CSV table of C-alpha atoms and ligand atoms in Angstrom, one decimal:
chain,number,residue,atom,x,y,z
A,1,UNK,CA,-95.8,-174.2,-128.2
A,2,UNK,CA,-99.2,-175.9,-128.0
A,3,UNK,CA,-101.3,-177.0,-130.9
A,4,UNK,CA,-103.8,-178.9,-130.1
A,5,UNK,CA,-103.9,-182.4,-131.8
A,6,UNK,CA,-107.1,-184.6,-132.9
A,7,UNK,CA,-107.5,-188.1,-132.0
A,8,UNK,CA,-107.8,-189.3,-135.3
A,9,UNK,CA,-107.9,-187.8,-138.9
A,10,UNK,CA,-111.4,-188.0,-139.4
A,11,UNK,CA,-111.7,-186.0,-136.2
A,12,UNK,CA,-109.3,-183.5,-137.4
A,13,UNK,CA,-110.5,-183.1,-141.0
A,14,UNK,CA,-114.4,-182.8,-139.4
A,15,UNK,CA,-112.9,-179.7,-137.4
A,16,UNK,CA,-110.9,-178.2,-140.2
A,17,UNK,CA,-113.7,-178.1,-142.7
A,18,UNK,CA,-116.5,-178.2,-140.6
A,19,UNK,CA,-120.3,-179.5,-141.4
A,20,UNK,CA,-120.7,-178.6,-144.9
A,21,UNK,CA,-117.7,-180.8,-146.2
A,22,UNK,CA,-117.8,-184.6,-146.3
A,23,UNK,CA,-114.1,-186.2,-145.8
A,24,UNK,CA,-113.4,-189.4,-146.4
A,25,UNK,CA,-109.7,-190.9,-145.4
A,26,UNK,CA,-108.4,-194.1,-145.0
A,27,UNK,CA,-104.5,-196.2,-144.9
A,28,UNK,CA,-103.4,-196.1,-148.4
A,29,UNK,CA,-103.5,-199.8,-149.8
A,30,UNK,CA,-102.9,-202.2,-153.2
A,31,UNK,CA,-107.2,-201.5,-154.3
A,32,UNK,CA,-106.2,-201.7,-158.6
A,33,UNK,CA,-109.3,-204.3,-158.7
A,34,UNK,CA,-111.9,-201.4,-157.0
A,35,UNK,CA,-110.7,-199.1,-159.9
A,36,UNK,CA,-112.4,-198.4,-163.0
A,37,UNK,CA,-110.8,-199.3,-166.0
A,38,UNK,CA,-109.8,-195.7,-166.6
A,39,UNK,CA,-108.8,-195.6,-163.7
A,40,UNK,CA,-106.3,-198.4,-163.8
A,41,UNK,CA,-104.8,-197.6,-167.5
A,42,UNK,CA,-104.0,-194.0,-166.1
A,43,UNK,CA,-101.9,-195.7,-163.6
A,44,UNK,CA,-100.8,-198.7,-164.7
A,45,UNK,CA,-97.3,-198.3,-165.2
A,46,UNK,CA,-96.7,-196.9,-161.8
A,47,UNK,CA,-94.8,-197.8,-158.9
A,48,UNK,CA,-97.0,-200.1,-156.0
A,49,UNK,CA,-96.6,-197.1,-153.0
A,50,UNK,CA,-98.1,-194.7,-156.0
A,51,UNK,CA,-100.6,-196.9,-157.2
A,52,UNK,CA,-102.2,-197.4,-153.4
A,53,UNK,CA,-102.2,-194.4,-152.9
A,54,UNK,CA,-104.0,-193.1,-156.2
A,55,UNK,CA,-105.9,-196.3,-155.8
A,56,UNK,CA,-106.9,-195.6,-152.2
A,57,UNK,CA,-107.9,-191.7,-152.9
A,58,UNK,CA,-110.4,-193.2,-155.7
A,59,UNK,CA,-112.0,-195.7,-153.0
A,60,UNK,CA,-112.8,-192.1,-150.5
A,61,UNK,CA,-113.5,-190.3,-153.0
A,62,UNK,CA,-116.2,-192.4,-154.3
A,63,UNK,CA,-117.5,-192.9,-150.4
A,64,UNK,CA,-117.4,-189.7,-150.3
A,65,UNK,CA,-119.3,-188.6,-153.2
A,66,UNK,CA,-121.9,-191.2,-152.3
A,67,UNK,CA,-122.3,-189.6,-149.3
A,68,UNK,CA,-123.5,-186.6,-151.4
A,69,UNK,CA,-125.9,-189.0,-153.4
A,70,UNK,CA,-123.3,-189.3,-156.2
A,71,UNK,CA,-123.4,-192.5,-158.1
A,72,UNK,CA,-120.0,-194.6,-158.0
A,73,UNK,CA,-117.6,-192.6,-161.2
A,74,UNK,CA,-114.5,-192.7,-163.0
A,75,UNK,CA,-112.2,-190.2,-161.1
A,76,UNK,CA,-109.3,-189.3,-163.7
A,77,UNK,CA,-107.0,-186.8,-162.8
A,78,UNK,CA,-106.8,-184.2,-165.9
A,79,UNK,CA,-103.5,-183.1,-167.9
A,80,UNK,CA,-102.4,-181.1,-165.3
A,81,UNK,CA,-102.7,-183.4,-162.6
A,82,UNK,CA,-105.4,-181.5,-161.2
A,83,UNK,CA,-108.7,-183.8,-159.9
A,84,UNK,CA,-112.0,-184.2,-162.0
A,85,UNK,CA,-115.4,-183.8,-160.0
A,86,UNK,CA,-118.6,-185.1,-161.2
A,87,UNK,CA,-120.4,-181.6,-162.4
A,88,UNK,CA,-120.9,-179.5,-159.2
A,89,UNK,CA,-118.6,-181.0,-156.6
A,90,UNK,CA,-115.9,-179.2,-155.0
A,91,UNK,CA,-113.3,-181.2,-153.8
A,92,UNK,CA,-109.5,-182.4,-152.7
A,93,UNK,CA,-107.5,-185.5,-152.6
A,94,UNK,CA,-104.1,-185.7,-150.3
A,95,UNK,CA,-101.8,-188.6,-149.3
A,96,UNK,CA,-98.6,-189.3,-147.4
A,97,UNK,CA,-97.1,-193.0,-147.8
A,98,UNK,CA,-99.4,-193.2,-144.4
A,99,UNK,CA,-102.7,-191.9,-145.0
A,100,UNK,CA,-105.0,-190.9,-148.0
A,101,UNK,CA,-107.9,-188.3,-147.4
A,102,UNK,CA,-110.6,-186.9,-150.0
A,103,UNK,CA,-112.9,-183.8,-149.0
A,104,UNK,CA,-115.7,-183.0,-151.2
A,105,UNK,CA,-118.5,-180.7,-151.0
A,106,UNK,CA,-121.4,-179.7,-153.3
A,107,UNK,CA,-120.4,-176.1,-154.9
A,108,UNK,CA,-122.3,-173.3,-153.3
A,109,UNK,CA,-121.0,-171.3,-150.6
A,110,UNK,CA,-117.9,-173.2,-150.9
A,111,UNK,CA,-115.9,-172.5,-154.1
A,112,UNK,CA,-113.0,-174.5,-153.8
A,113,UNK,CA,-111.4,-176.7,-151.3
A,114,UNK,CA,-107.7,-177.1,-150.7
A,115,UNK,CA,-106.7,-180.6,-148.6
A,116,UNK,CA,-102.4,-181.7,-147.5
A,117,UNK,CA,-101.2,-184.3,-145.4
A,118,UNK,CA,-97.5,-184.0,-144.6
A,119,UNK,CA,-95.2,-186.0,-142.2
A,120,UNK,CA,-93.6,-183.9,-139.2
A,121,UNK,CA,-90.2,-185.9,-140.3
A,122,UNK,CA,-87.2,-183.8,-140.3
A,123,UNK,CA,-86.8,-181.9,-143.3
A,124,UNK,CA,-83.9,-181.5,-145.8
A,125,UNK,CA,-81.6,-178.8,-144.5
A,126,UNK,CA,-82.1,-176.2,-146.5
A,127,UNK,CA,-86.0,-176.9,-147.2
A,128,UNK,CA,-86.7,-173.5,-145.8
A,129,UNK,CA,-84.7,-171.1,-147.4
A,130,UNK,CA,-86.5,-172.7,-150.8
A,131,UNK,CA,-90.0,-172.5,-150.0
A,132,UNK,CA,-90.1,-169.3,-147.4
A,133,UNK,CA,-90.3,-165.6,-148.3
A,134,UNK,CA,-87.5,-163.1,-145.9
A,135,UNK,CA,-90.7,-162.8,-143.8
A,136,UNK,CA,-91.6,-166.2,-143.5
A,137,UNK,CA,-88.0,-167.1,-142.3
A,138,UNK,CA,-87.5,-164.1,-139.9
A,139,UNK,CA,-91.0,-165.6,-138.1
A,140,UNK,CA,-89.4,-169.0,-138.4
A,141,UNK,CA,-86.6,-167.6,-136.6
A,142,UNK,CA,-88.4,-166.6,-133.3
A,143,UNK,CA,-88.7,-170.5,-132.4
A,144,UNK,CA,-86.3,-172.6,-131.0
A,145,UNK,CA,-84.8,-175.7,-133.7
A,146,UNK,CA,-86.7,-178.4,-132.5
A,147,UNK,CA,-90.0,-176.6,-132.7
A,148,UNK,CA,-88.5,-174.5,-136.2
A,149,UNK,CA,-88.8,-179.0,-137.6
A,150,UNK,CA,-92.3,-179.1,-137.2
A,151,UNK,CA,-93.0,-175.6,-138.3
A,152,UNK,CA,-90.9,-176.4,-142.0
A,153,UNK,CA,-93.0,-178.9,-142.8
A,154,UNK,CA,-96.4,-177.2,-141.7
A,155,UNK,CA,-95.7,-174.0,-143.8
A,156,UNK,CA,-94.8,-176.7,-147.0
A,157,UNK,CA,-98.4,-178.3,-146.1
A,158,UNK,CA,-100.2,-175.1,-146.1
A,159,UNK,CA,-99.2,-173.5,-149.3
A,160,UNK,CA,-99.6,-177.2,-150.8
A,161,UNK,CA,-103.2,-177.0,-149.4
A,162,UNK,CA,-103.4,-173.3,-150.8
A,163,UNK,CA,-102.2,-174.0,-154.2
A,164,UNK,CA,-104.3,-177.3,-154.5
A,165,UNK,CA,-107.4,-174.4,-153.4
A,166,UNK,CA,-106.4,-172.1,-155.8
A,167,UNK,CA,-105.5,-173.8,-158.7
A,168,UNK,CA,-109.2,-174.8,-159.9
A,169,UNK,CA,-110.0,-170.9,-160.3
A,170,UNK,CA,-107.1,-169.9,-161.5
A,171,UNK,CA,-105.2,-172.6,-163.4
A,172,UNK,CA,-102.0,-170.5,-162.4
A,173,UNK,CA,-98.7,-172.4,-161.6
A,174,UNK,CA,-97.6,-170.8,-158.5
A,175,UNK,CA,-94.0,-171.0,-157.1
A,176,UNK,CA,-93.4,-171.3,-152.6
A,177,UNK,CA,-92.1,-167.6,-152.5
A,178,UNK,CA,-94.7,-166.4,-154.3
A,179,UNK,CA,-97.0,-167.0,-151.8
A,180,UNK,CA,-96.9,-165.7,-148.3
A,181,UNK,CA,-98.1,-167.2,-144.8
A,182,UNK,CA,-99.4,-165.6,-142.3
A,183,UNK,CA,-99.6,-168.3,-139.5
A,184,UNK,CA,-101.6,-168.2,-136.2
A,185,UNK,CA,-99.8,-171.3,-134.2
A,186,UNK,CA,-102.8,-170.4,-131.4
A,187,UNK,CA,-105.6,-170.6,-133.6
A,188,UNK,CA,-104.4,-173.5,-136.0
A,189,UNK,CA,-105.1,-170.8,-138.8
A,190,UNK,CA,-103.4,-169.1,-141.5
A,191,UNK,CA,-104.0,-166.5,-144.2
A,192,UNK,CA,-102.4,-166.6,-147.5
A,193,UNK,CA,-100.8,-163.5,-149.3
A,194,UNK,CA,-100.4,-163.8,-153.1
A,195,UNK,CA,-97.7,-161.6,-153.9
A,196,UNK,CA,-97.7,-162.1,-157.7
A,197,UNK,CA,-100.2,-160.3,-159.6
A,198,UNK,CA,-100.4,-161.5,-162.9
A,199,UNK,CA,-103.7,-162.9,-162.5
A,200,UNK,CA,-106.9,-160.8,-162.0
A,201,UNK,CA,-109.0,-164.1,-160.7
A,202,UNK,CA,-106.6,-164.4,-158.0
A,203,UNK,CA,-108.1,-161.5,-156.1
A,204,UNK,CA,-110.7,-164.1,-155.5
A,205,UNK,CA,-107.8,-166.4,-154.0
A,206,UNK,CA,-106.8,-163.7,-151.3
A,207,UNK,CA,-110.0,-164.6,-149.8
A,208,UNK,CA,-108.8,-168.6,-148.9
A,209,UNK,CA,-109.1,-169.3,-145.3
A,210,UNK,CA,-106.5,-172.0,-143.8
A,211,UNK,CA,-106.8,-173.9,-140.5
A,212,UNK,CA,-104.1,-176.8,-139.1
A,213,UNK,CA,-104.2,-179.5,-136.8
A,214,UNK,CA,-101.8,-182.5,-136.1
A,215,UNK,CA,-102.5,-186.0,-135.3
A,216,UNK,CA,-99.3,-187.7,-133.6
A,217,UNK,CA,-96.7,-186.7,-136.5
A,218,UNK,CA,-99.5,-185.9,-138.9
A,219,UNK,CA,-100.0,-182.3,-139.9
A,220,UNK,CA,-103.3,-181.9,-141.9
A,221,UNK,CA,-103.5,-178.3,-143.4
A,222,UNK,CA,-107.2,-177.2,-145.3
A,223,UNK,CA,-108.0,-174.5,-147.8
A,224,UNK,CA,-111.3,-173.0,-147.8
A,225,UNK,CA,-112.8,-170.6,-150.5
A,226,UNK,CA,-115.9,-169.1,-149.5
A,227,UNK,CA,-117.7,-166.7,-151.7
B,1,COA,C1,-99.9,-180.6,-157.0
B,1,COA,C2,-99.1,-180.7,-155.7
B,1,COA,C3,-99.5,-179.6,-154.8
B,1,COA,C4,-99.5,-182.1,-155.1
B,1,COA,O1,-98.8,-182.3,-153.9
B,1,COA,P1,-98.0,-183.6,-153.6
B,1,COA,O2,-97.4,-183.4,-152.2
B,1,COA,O3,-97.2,-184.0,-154.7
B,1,COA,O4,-99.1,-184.7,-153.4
B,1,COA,P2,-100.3,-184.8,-152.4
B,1,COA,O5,-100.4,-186.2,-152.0
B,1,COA,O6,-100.3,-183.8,-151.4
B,1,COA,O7,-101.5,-184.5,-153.4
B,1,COA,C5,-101.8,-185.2,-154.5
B,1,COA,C6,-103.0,-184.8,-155.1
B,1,COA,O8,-103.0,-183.4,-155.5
B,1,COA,C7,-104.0,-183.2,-156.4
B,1,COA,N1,-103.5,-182.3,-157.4
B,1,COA,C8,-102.5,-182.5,-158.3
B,1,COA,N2,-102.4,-181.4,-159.1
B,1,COA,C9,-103.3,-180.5,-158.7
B,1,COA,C10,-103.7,-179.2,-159.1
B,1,COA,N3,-103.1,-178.6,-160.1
B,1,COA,N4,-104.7,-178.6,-158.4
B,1,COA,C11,-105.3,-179.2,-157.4
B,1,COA,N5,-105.0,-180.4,-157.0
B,1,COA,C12,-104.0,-181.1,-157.6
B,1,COA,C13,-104.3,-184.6,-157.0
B,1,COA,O9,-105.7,-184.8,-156.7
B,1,COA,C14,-103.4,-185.5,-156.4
B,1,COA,O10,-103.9,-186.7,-156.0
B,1,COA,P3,-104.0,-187.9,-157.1
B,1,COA,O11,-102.7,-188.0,-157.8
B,1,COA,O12,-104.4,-189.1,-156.3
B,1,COA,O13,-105.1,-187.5,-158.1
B,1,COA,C15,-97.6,-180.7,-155.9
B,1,COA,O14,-97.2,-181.8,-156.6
B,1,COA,C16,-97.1,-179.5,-156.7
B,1,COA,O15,-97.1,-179.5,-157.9
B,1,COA,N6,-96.6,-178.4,-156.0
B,1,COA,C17,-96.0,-177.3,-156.6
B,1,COA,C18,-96.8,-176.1,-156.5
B,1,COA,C19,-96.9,-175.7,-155.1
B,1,COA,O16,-97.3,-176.4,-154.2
B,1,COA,N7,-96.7,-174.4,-154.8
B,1,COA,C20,-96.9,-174.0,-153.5
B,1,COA,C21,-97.0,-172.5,-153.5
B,1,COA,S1,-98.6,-171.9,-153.6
């Protein structure tokens, strides 16, 4: 099984979401002195490998919303965890203890952007039977083990990426099996079933294109909602 990987995650987050999305990504690092002061209260009390990380995911964002003509902001998450964009940016944040990455985009075509980073580490035993559906699993079990380690992790990465896509429309708490993949290893792209239906705005989510890629033990998964 093939996938091809990108030389570096700026390459692979440039193929992923293509022209119209800026990214941004760097190695997450101790930056409390480039935060605002908002910034640094809302995390203050966290642990150092959190605080980089949040820290670091301010610093792209704000490159990359300068790269849109934004003026440096303030970039508190809300109640619910979820980002806060300056009025008319579309965007999503992502970070392993490795990398941090920020996409943003200026709303239009794009309605909403889903980002996820994940680590090709082995997973706990047991991972899959928690966040797969019966079909998810019986695809899963088509592939040999070794190849079945990378492909846990990837499916984890894209509903992450999905839900992170969603969520701004629909403010809907979704659980893993209530979403189902439908993954196309050749392509590096995947479509995304919601099989709740509690929500009429998430019609409008059954349109969210995914795409993959990997660098070295990297997977990077991307949400795309196009109107
Ligand atoms: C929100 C969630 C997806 C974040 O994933 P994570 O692996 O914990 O962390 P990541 O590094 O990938 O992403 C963190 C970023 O997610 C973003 N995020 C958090 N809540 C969000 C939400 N409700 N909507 C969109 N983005 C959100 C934030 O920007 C956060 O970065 P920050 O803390 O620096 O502001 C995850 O914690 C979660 O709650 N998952 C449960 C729901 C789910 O994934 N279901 C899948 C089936 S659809």
């Amino acid at each position: 099984l093939i996938v091809a990987a990108a030389a570096s995650l700026p390459d692979a987050l440039a193929a992923l979401f293509g022209p119209d999305v800026i990214a941004e990504s760097a190695v997450p690092a101790l930056v409390d002195e480039q935060l605002f002061a908002e910034e640094r209260a809302y995390i203050a009390r966290a642990v150092d490998t959190r605080r980089a990380q949040f820290g670091t995911a301010r610093v792209c964002a704000r490159r990359a919303l300068a790269r849109l003509g934004i003026a440096p902001c303030a970039l508190v998450p809300s109640q619910d965890r979820a980002p806060q964009w300056p009025a008319g940016i579309r965007g999503s944040i992502a970070h392993t203890a490795q990398q941090c990455a920020v996409v943003v985009t200026r709303a239009g075509p794009i309605m909403a952007l889903g980002l996820d980073l994940e680590s090709d580490a082995p997973v706990k035993a047991g991972l899959a039977s928690v966040i797969c559906t019966s079909q998810e699993r019986a695809w899963l079990a088509r592939f040999d083990a070794p190849t079945q380690d990378w492909l846990v992790p990837l499916i984890f990465s894209a509903k992450e990426a999905f839900y992170k896509c969603q969520y701004p429309l629909t403010s809907t708490r979704l659980g893993f099996t209530e979403v189902e993949l439908d993954m196309n290893l050749e392509a590096g792209t995947f479509c995304v079933a919601d099989l709740s239906d509690h929500v009429p705005e998430r019609t409008r989510a059954r349109q969210i294109a995914g795409r993959f890629g990997r660098i070295g033990r990297l997977i990077v998964t991307a949400a795309v909602l196009e109107s």
